[in-house]
Coordinates of C-alpha atoms in Angstrom, one line a residue:
X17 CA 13.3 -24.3 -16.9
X18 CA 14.0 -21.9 -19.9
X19 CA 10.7 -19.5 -19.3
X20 CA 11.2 -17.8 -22.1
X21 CA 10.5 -21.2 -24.4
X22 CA 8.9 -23.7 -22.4
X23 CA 5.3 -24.3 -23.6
X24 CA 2.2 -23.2 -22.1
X25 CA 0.9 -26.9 -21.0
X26 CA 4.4 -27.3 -19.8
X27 CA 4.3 -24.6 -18.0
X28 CA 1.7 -25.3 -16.0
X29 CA 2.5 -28.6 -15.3
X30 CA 5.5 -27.8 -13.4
X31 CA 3.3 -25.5 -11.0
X32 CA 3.1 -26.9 -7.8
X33 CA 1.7 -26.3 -4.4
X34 CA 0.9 -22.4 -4.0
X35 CA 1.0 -19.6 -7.4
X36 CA 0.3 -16.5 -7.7
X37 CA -1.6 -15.2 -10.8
X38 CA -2.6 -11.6 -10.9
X39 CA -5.1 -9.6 -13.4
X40 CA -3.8 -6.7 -14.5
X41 CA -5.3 -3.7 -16.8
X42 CA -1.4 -2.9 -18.0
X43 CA 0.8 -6.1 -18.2
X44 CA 3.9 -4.4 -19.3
X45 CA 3.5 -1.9 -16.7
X46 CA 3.0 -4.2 -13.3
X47 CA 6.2 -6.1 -14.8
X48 CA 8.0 -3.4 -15.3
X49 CA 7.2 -1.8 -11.6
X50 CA 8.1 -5.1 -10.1
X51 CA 11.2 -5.7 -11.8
X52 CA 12.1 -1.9 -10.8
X53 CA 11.0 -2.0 -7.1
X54 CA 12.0 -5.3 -5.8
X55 CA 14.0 -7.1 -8.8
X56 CA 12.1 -9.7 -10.1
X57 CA 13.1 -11.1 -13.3
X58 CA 10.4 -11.2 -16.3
X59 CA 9.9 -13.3 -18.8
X60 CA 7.4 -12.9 -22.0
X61 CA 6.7 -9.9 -21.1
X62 CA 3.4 -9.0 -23.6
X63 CA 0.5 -7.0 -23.2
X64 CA -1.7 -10.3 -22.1
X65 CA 1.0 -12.4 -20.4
X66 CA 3.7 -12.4 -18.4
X67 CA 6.3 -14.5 -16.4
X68 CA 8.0 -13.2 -13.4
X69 CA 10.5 -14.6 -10.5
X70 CA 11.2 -13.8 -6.8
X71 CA 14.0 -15.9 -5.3
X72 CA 13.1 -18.8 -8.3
X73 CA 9.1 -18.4 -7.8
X74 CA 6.6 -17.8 -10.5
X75 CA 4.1 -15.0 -10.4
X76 CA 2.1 -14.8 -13.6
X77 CA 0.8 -11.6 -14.9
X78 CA -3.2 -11.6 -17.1
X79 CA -4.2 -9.1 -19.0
X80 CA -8.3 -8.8 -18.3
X81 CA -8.7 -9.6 -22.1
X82 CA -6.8 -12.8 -21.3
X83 CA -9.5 -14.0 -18.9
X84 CA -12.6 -12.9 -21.1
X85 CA -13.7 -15.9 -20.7
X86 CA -13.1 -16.7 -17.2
X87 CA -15.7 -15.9 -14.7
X88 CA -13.3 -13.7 -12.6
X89 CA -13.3 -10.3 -14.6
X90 CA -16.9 -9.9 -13.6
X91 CA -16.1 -9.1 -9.8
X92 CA -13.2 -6.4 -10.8
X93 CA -13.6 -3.1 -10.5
X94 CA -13.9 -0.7 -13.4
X95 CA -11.6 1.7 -11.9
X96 CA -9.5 2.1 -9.2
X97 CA -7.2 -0.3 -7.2
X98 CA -7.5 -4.0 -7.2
X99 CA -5.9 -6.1 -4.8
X100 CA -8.3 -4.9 -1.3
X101 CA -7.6 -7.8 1.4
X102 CA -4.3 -9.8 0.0
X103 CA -0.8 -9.0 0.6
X104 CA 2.0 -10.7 -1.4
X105 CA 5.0 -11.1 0.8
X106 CA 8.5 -11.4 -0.5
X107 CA 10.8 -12.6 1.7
X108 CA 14.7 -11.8 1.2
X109 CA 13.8 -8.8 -0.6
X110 CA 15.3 -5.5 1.2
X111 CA 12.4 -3.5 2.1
X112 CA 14.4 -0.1 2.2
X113 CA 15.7 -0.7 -1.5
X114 CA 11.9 -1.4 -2.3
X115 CA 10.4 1.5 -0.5
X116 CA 13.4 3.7 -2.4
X117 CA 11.8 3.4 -5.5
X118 CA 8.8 2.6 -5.4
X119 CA 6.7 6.1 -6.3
X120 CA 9.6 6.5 -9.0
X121 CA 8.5 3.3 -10.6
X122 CA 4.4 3.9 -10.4
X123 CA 3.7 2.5 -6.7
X124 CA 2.3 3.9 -3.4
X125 CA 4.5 3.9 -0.3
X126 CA 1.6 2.5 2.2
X127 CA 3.5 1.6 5.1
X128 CA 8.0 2.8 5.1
X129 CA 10.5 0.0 5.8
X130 CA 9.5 -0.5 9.9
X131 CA 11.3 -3.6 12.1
X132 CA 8.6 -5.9 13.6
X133 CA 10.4 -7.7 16.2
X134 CA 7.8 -10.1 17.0
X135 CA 7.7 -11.5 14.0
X136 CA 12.1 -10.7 13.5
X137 CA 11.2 -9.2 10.2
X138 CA 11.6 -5.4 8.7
X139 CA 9.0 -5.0 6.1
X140 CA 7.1 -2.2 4.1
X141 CA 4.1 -2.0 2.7
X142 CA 4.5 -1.4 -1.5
X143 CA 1.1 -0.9 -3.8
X144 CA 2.0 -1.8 -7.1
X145 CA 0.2 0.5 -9.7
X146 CA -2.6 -2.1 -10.2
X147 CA -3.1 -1.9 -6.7
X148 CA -2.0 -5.3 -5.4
X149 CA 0.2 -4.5 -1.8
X150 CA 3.5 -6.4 -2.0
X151 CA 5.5 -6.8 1.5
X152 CA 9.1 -6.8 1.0
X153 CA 10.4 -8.4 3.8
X154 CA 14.1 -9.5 5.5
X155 CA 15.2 -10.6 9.1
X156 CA 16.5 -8.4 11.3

């Protein structure tokens, strides 16, 4: 799929099972963090939309003005972090790399790369500057 060109109804009719669409005040800057910190590649990159990958795996990116007229805005908050209560994990990305540069590139180090053997995983614990905690993960 060419994401840079495929049509918006296209697009969304080859989403299936699971996706991920997060509302961001700064489009460019959430795709630029995770393209920094854990490699994704981005596509359309505007200030109202964007298209990124992990491992092949679309994550969309909404400006607020995007959803104006979508009931969601109304439960954001004016300020500060969004994001309370989910985690995104990414698997197969390297959690030290991540946790490297992730203040460099506008994130908070919650939680530095730690092995959890009962779940054969090391992981850390990444907020992205709009506040949404990505998990880079990889077995150990």
């Amino acid at each position: 799929m060419d994401y840079e060109t495929i049509p918006a109804q296209d697009f969304g009719h080859a989403l299936r099972a699971i996706s991920i669409n997060l509302l961001c005040r700064d489009v460019v800057a959430e795709a630029a963090f995770l393209t920094a910190v854990f490699g994704m590649t981005a596509h359309r990159v505007s200030r109202d939309f964007a298209i990124l990958l992990h491992a092949g795996q679309p994550l969309q990116l909404h400006s607020d003005a995007a959803y104006a007229s979508h009931p969601l805005p109304a439960l954001l908050p004016e300020a500060g972090l969004r994001g309370a209560g989910i985690e995104i994990r990414l698997h197969e990305a390297d959690p030290d790399a991540a946790a490297r540069s992730a203040e460099a590139a506008g994130g908070i180090l919650l939680q530095a790369p730690t092995d959890k053997p009962a779940h054969g995983l090391r992981e850390a614990v990444i907020l992205s500057p709009s506040g949404y905690a990505f998990v880079p993960s990889r077995r150990i």
